[in-house]
Coordinates of C-alpha atoms and ligand atoms in Angstrom, one line a residue:
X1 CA 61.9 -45.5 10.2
X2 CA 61.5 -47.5 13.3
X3 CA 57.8 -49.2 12.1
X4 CA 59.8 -50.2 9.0
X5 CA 62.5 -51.7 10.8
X6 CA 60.2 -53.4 13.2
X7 CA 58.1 -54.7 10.1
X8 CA 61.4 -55.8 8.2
X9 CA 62.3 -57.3 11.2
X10 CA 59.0 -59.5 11.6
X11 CA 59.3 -60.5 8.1
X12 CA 62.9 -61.6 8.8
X13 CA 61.6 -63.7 12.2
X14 CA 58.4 -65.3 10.1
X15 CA 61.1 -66.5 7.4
X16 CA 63.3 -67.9 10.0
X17 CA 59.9 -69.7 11.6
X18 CA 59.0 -71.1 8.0
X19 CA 62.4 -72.5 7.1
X20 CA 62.5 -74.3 10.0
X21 CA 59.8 -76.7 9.1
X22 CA 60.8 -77.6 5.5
X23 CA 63.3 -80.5 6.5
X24 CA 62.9 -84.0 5.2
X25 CA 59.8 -85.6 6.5
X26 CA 58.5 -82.8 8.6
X27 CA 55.0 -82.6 8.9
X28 CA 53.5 -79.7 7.5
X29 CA 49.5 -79.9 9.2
X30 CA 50.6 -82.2 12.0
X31 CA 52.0 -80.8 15.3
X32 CA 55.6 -82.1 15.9
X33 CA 57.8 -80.2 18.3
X34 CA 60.5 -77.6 16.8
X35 CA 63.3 -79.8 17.9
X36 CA 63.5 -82.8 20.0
X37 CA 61.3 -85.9 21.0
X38 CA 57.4 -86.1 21.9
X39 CA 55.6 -89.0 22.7
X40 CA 51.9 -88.8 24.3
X41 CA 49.9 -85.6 24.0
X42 CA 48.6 -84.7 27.4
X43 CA 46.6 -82.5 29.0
X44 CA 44.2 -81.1 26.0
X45 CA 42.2 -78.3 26.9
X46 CA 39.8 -75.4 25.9
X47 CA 40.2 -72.8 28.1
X48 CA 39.6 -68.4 26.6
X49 CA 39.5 -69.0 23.4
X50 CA 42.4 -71.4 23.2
X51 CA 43.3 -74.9 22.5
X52 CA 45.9 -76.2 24.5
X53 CA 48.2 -79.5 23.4
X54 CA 50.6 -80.6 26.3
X55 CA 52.6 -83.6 25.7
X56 CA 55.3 -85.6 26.5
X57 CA 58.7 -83.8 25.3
X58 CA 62.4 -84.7 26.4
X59 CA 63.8 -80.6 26.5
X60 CA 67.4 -81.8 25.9
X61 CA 67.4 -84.5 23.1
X62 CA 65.9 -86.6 20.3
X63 CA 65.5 -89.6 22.3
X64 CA 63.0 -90.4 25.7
X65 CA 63.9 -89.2 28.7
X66 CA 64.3 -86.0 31.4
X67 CA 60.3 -86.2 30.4
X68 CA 58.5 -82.7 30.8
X69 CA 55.6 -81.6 29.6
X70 CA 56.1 -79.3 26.4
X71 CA 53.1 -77.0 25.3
X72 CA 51.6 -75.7 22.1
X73 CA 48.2 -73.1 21.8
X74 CA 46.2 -73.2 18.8
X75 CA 42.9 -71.1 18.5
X76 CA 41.9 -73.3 15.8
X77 CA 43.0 -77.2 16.6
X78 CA 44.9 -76.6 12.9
X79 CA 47.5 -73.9 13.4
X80 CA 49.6 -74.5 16.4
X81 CA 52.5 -72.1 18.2
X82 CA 54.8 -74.1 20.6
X83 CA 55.7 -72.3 23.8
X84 CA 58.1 -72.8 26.3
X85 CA 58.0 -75.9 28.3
X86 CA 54.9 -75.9 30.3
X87 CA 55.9 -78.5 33.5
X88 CA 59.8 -79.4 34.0
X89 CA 61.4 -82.7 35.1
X90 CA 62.7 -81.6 38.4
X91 CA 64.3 -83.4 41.4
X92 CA 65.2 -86.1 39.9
X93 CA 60.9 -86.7 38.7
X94 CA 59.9 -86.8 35.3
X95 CA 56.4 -85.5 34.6
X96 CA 54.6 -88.2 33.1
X97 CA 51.5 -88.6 31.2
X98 CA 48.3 -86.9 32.8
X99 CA 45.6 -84.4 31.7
X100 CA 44.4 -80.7 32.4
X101 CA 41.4 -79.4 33.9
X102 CA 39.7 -75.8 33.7
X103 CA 38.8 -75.3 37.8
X104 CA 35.7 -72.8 37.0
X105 CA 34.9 -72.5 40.8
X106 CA 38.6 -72.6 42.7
X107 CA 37.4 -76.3 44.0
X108 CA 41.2 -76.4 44.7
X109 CA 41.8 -73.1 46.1
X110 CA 44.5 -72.7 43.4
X111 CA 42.6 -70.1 41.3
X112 CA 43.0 -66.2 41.5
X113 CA 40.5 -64.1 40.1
X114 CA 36.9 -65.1 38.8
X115 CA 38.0 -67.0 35.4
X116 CA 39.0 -69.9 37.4
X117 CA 42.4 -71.8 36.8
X118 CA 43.9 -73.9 34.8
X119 CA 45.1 -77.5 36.8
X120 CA 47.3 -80.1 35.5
X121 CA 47.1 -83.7 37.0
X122 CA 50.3 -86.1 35.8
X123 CA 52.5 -89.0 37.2
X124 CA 55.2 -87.8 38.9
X125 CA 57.8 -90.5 38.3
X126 CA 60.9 -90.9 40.0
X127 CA 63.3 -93.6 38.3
X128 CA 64.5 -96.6 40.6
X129 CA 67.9 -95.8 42.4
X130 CA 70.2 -97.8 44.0
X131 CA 68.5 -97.5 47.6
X132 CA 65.1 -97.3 46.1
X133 CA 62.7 -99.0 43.2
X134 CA 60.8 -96.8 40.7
X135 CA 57.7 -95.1 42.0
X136 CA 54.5 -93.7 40.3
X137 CA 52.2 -91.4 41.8
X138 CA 50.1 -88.7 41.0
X139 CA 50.6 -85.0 41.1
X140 CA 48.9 -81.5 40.5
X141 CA 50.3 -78.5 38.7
X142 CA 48.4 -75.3 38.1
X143 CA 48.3 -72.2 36.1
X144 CA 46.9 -68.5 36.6
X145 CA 48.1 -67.2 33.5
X146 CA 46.9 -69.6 30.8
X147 CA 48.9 -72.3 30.8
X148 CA 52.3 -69.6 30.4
X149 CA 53.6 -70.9 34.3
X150 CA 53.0 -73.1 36.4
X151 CA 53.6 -74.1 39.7
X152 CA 53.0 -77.1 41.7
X153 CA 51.3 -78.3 44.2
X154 CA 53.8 -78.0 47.1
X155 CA 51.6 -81.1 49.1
X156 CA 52.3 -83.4 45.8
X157 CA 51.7 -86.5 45.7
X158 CA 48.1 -86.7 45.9
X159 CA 47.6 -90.3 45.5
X160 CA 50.4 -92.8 46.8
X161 CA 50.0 -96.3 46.1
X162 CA 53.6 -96.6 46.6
X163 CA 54.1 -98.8 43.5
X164 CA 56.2 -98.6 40.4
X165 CA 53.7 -98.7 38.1
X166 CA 50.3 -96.8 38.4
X167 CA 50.5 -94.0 35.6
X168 CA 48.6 -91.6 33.2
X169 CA 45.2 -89.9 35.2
X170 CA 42.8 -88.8 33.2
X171 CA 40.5 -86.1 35.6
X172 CA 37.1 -84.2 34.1
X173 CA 33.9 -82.9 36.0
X174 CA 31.3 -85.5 36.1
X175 CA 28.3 -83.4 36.7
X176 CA 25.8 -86.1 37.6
X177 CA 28.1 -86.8 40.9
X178 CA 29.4 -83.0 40.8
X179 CA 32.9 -84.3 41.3
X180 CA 36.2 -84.5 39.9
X181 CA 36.5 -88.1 38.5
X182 CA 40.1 -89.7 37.8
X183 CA 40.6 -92.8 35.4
X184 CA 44.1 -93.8 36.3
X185 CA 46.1 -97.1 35.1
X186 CA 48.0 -100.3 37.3
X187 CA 49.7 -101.5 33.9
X188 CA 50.7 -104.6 35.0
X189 CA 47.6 -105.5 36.1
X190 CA 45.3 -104.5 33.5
X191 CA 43.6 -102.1 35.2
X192 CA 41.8 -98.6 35.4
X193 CA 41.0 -97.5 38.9
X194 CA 38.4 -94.9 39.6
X195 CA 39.1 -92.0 42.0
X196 CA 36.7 -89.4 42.5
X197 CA 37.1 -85.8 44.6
X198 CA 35.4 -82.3 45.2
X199 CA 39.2 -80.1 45.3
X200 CA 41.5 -82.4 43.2
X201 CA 43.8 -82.8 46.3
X202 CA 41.8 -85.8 48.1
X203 CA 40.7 -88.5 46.2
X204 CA 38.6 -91.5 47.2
X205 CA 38.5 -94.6 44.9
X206 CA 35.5 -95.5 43.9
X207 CA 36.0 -98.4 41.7
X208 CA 38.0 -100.5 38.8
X209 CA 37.7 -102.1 35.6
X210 CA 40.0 -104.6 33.9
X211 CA 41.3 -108.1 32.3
X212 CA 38.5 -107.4 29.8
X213 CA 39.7 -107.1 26.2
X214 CA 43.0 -107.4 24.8
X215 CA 45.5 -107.8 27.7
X216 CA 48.7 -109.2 26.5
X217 CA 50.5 -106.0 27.5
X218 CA 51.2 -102.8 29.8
X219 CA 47.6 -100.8 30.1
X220 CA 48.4 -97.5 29.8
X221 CA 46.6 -94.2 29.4
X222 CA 43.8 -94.4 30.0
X223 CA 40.6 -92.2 28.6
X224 CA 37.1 -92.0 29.6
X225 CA 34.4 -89.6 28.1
X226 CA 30.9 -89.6 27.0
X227 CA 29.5 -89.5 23.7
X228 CA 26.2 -88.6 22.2
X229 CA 25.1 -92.2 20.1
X230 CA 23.9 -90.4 16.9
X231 CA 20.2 -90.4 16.0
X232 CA 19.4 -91.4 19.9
X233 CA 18.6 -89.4 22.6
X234 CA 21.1 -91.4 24.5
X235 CA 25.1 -91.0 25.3
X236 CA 27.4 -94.0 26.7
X237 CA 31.0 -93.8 27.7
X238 CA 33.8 -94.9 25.7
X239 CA 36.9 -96.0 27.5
X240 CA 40.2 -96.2 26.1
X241 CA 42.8 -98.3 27.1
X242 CA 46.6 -98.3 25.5
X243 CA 48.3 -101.2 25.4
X244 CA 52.1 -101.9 24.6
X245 CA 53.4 -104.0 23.8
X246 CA 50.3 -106.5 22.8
X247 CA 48.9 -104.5 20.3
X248 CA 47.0 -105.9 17.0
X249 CA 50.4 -106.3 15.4
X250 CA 52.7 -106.1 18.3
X251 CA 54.1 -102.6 20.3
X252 CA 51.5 -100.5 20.8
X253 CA 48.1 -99.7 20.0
X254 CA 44.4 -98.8 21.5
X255 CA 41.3 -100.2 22.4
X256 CA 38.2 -98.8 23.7
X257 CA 34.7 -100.5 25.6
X258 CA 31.6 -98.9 24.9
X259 CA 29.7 -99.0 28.1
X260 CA 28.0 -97.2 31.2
X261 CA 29.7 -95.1 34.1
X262 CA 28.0 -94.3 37.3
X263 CA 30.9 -91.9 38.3
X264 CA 32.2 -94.6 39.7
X265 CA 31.8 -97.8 38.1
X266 CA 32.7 -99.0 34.6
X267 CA 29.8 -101.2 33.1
X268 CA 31.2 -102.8 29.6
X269 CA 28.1 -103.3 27.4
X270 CA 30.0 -105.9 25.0
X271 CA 31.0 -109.1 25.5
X272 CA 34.2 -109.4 28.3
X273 CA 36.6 -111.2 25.2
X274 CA 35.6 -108.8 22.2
X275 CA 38.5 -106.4 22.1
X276 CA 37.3 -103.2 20.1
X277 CA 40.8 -101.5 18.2
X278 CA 40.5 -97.3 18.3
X279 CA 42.8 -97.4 15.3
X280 CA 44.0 -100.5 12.3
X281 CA 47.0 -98.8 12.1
X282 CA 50.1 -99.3 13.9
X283 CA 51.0 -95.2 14.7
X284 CA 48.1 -94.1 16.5
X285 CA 48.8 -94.1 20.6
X286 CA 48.3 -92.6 23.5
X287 CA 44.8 -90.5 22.5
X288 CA 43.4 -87.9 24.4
X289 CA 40.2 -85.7 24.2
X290 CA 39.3 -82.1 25.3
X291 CA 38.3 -81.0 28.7
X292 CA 36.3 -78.2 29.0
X293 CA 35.0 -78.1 25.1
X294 CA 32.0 -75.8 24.4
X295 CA 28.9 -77.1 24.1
X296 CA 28.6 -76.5 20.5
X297 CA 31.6 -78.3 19.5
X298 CA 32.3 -82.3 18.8
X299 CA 34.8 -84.2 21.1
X300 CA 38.1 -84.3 19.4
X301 CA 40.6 -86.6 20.2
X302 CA 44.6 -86.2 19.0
X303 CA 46.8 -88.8 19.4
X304 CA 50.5 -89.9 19.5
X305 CA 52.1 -90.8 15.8
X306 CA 54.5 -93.5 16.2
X307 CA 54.8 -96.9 18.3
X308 CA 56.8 -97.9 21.0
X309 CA 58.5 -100.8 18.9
X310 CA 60.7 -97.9 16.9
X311 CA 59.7 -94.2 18.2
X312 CA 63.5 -94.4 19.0
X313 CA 64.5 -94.9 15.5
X314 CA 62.6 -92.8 13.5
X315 CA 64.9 -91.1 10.7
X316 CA 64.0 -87.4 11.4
X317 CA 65.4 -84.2 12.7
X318 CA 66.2 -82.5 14.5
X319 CA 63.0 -83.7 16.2
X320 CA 61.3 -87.0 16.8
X321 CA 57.8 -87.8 17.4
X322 CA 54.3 -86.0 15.7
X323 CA 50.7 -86.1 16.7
X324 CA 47.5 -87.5 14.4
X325 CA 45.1 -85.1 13.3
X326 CA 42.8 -83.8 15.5
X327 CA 39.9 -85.9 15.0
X328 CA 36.1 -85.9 15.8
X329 CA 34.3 -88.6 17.7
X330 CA 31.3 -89.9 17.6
X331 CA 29.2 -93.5 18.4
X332 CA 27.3 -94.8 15.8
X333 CA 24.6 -97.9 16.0
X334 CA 26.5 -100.7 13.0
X335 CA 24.8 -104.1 12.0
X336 CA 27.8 -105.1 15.1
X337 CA 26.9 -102.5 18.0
X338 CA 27.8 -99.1 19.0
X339 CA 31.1 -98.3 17.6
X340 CA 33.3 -95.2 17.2
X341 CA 33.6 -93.2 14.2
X342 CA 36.5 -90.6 13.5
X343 CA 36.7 -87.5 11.2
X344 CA 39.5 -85.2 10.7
X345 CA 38.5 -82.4 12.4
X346 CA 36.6 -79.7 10.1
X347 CA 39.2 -77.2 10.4
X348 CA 41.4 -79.1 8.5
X349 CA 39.6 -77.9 5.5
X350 CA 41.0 -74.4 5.8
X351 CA 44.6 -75.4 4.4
X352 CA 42.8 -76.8 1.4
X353 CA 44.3 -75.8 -2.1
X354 CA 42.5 -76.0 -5.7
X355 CA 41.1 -79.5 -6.2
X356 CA 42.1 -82.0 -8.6
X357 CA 39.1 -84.0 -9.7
X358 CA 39.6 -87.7 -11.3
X359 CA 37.1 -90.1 -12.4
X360 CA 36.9 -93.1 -14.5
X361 CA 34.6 -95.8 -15.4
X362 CA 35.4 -99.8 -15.6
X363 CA 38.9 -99.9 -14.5
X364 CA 41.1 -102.7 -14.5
X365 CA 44.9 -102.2 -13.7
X366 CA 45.6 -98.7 -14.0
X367 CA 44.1 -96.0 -15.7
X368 CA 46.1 -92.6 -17.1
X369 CA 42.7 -90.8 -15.8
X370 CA 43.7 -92.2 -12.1
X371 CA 47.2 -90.8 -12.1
X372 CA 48.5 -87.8 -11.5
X373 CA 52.3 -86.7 -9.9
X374 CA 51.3 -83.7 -7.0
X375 CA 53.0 -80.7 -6.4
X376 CA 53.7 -81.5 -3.1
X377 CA 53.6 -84.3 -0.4
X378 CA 51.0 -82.9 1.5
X379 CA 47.1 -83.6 0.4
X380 CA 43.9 -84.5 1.1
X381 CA 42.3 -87.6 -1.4
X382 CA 38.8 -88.1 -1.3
X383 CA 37.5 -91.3 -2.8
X384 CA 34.5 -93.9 -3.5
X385 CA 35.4 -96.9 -5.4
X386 CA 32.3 -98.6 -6.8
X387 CA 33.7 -102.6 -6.5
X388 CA 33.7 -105.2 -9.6
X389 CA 35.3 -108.3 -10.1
X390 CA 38.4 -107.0 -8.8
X391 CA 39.7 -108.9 -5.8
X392 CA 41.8 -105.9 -5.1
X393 CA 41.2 -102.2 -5.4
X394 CA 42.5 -99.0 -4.0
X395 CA 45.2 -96.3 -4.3
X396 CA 49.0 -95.9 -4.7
X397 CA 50.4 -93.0 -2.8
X398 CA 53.6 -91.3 -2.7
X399 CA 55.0 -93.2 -5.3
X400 CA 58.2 -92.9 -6.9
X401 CA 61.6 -94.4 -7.8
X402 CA 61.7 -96.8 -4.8
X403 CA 58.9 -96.1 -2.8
X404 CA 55.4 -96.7 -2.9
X405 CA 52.5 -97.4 -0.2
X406 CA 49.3 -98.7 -0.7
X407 CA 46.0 -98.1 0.8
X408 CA 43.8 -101.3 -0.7
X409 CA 40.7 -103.3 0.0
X410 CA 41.1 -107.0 -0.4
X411 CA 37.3 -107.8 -1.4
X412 CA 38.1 -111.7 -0.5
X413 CA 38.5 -111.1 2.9
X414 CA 36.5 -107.9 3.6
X415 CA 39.8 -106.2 4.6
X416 CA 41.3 -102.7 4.3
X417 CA 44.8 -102.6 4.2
X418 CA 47.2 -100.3 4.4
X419 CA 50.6 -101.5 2.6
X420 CA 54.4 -99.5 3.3
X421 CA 56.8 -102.3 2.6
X422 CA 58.0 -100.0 0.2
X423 CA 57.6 -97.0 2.2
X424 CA 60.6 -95.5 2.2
X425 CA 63.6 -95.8 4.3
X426 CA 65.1 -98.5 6.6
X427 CA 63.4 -97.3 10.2
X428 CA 63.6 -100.8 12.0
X429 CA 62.8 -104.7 11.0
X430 CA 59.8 -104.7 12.9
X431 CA 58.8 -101.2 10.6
X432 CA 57.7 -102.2 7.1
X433 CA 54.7 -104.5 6.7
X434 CA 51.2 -104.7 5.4
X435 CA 48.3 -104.0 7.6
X436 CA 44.7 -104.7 7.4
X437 CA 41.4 -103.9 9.6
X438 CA 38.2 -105.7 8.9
X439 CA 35.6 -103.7 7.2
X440 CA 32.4 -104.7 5.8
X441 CA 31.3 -102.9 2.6
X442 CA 27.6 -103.8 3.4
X443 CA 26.7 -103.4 -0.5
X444 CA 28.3 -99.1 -0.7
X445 CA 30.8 -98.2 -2.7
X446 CA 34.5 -98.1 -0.5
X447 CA 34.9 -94.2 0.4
X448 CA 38.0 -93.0 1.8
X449 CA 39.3 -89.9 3.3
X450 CA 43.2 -90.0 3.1
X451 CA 45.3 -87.7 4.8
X452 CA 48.9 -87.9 3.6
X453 CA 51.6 -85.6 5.1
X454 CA 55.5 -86.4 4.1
X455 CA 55.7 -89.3 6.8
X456 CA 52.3 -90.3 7.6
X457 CA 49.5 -91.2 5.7
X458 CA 46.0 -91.6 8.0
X459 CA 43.1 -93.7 6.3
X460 CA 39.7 -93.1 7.8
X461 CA 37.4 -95.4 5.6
X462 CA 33.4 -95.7 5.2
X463 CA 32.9 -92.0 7.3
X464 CA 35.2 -93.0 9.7
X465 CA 34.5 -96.7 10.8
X466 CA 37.8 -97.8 10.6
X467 CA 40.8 -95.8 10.7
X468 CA 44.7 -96.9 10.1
X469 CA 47.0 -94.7 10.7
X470 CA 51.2 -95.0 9.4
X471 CA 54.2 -93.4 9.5
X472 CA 55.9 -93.7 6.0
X473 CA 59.3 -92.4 5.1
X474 CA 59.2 -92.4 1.1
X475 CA 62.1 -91.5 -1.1
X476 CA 62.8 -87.8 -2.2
X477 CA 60.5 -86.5 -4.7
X478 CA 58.1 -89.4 -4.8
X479 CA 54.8 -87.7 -5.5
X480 CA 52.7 -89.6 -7.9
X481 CA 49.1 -91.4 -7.4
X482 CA 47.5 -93.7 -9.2
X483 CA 44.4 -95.7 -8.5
X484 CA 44.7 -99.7 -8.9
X485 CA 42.7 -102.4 -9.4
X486 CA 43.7 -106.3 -9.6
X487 CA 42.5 -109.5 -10.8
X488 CA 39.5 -108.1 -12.2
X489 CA 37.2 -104.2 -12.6
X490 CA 35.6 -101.6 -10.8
X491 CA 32.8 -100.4 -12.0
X492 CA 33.7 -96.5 -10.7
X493 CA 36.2 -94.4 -9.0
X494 CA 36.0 -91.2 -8.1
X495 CA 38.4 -88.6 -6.7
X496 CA 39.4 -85.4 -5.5
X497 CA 42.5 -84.3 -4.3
X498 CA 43.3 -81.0 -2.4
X499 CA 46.7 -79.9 -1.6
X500 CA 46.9 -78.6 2.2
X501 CA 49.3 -75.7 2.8
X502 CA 51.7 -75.7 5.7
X503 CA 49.6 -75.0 9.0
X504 CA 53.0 -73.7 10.3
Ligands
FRU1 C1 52.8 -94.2 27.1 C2 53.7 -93.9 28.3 C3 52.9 -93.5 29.5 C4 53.8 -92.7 30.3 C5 54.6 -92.0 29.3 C6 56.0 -91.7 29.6 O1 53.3 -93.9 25.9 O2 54.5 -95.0 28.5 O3 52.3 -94.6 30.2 O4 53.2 -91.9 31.2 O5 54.5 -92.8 28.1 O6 56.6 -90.9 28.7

């Protein structure tokens, strides 16, 4: 009697868990808080079998502010549980961007027991008074329990610049110096400063990088990590700098130097003025990877969904603010350098449905072979698009009555664009617009992964060369795709289509 009332019980809680992520425009495989607003993720970690997101989460409304760092476990990267919130806001400091750290050998003398400890390094930032201006610094947190509480560090701060902006440390083990290295940010004066330490608490610097790239705005968040360049026996280090406002088409956005790091020192192996965008799109910010990964697994990297220009204005709820895909890295030698390449991560593929498989030959227009109205707003469309004459070529998504976007190559101008002037409803002037990103065909077909999700849609085009990620708000019920061509044929296109199920 009781095992059935327990059982009836859980059945009753899952239903109540479902039916709260089935409103308008929730995300059904990205992470978005329950309630309330997110902006950065922070903090991503692998530590016993678990992946932890951290991120930037206002505990009492839909808008910034009172920022604390909220926390969600996943053992797959995919399927994510929010927990309570991991860090609070408290006296009168807001806990800021930052990143975690798995302490395998108590270098800080935080850790019971032998698993070592989990330790969170963020801005503490305490908003300007009327005695006082605003002040940045940089704290530590840590956790014996996996990441379920946390206390911290009752000697905080641990670095003091005493200035109002200096934000967003990202700390990992660099084992060729067997230190803790920190990559930290002066926004204002396009910097990254380089600390390193052996106990997290003291930190020396040890050098800087900046005015290289695209400056016209705030640096923020910075990330630093090294990648194997595929095919070589080599790795470099990417770093990756957000900028906002400034970026590619104004607010915010990312850009990234492929270079050398001594554990110290910065060495940018392209030219000081070539500014290198992570991501075409104008919703991708804030991007973190994984400490602590196992060996046997690819860097992944999850980012922040939205732009500073609207986050605010966003027409969900009762929450505001989602996270990409997690998304695997890797450098790969182009005809233009080393460049990074994105993938959604692998086990995205477990939500797949049954595939829907389109092809046609010589299109011009569109074709009734290239069409087809989904069961859902949540999918996965695979395609190669051998060009012809066309000028233009590509896909209409989630179109409907009012709403359409489109994800198009413009083969005049070697450009992939992504299109949502009719995407959907009024967010903010500076929301609907056309995009593009340069991309080269070199003589393939165009191949596109799209990722489309209620109110996003992420491109990631020729195996992940270029990626463009948007928000999209399309009318109710407007589920149809249809391949396009203008002002001239393809000679092929090819798709398949996968409907993803709810991760929640
Ligand atoms: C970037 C950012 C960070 C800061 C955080 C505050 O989006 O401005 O620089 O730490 O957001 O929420």
């Amino acid at each position: 009697m009781l095992r059935r009332f327990a059982l009836a019980a859980a059945v009753l809680l899952t239903a109540a868990v479902a039916a709260q992520y089935q409103e308008r425009f929730r995300p059904q495989y990205h992470i978005s808080p329950a309630k309330n607003w997110t902006n950065d993720p922070n903090g991503l970690v692998y530590f016993a079998g678990e992946y932890h997101l951290f991120y930037q989460f206002n505990p009492f409304g839909d808008q910034w502010g009172h920022m604390s760092w909220g926390h969600a476990v996943s053992k797959d990267m995919v399927r994510w549980q929010e927990l309570p919130v991991a860090i609070p806001e408290s006296d009168g400091v807001m806990i800021f961007t930052g990143s975690t750290v798995v302490d395998a050998r108590n270098t800080s003398g935080f850790c019971q027991g032998n698993e070592g400890c989990l330790v969170a390094v963020y801005t503490g930032h305490r908003p300007k008074s009327n005695t006082a201006p605003s002040r940045q610094t940089q704290n530590l947190a840590y956790s014996n329990d996996r990441g379920r509480t946390w206390s911290k560090y009752k000697l905080n701060p641990v670095i003091d610049l005493q200035m109002s902006d200096f934000r967003d440390p990202k700390v990992f083990w660099h084992e060729p110096t067997k230190r803790w290295v920190m990559a930290v940010a002066l926004p204002l004066e396009h910097k990254v400063l380089f600390y390193a330490s052996v106990d997290l608490k003291t930190w020396q610097k040890r050098g800087e990088f900046g005015g290289q790239g695209a400056t016209g705005g705030d640096w923020e968040c910075p990330e630093l990590f090294p990648l194997p360049v595929e095919g070589a026996q080599e790795q470099r280090w990417v770093l990756k700098v957000g900028l906002n406002p400034g970026a590619r088409y104004g607010g915010s956005g990312e850009q990234y130097f492929v270079g050398k790091f001594d554990g110290g020192k910065f060495t940018n192996q392209n030219p000081a003025g070539l500014t290198l965008w992570t991501d075409y799109g104008r919703d991708c910010y804030c991007g973190l990877t994984f400490n602590n990964l196992p060996a046997d697994r690819k860097q992944a990297m999850i980012g922040w969904m939205s732009n500073w220009e609207y986050a605010g204005k966003l027409p969900t709820a009762p929450w505001r603010g989602q996270m990409t895909v997690p998304r695997t890295l890797s450098l790969r030698a182009t005809p233009d350098g080393l460049r990074l390449f994105q993938q959604p991560a692998e086990a995205l593929t477990s939500l797949r449905g049954t595939v829907v498989a389109l092809q046609a030959q010589n299109v011009s227009g569109t074709n009734a072979a290239l069409t087809a109205s989904l069961p859902g707003q949540a999918y996965e469309l695979q395609t190669t698009i051998t060009p012809g004459t066309a000028r233009e070529f590509g896909w209409n998504v989630l179109t409907g009555e009012g709403s359409q976007v489109t994800i198009g190559y413009d083969a005049s101008k070697n450009e992939l664009y992504v299109d949502r002037s009719r995407g959907g409803a009024e967010v903010s002037g500076k929301f609907p617009g056309r995009y593009s990103a340069p991309l080269a065909l070199r003589d393939k077909p165009l191949s596109l992964r799209i990722l489309v999700d209620w109110s996003s849609i992420e491109v990631f085009a020729q195996d992940g060369e270029v990626v463009m990620t948007s928000l999209v708000f399309p009318e109710a019920g407007s589920k149809g795709i249809a391949a396009f061509s203008t002002g001239g044929n393809v000679k092929e296109v090819k798709a398949q289509v996968w409907p993803l199920r709810s991760a929640w």
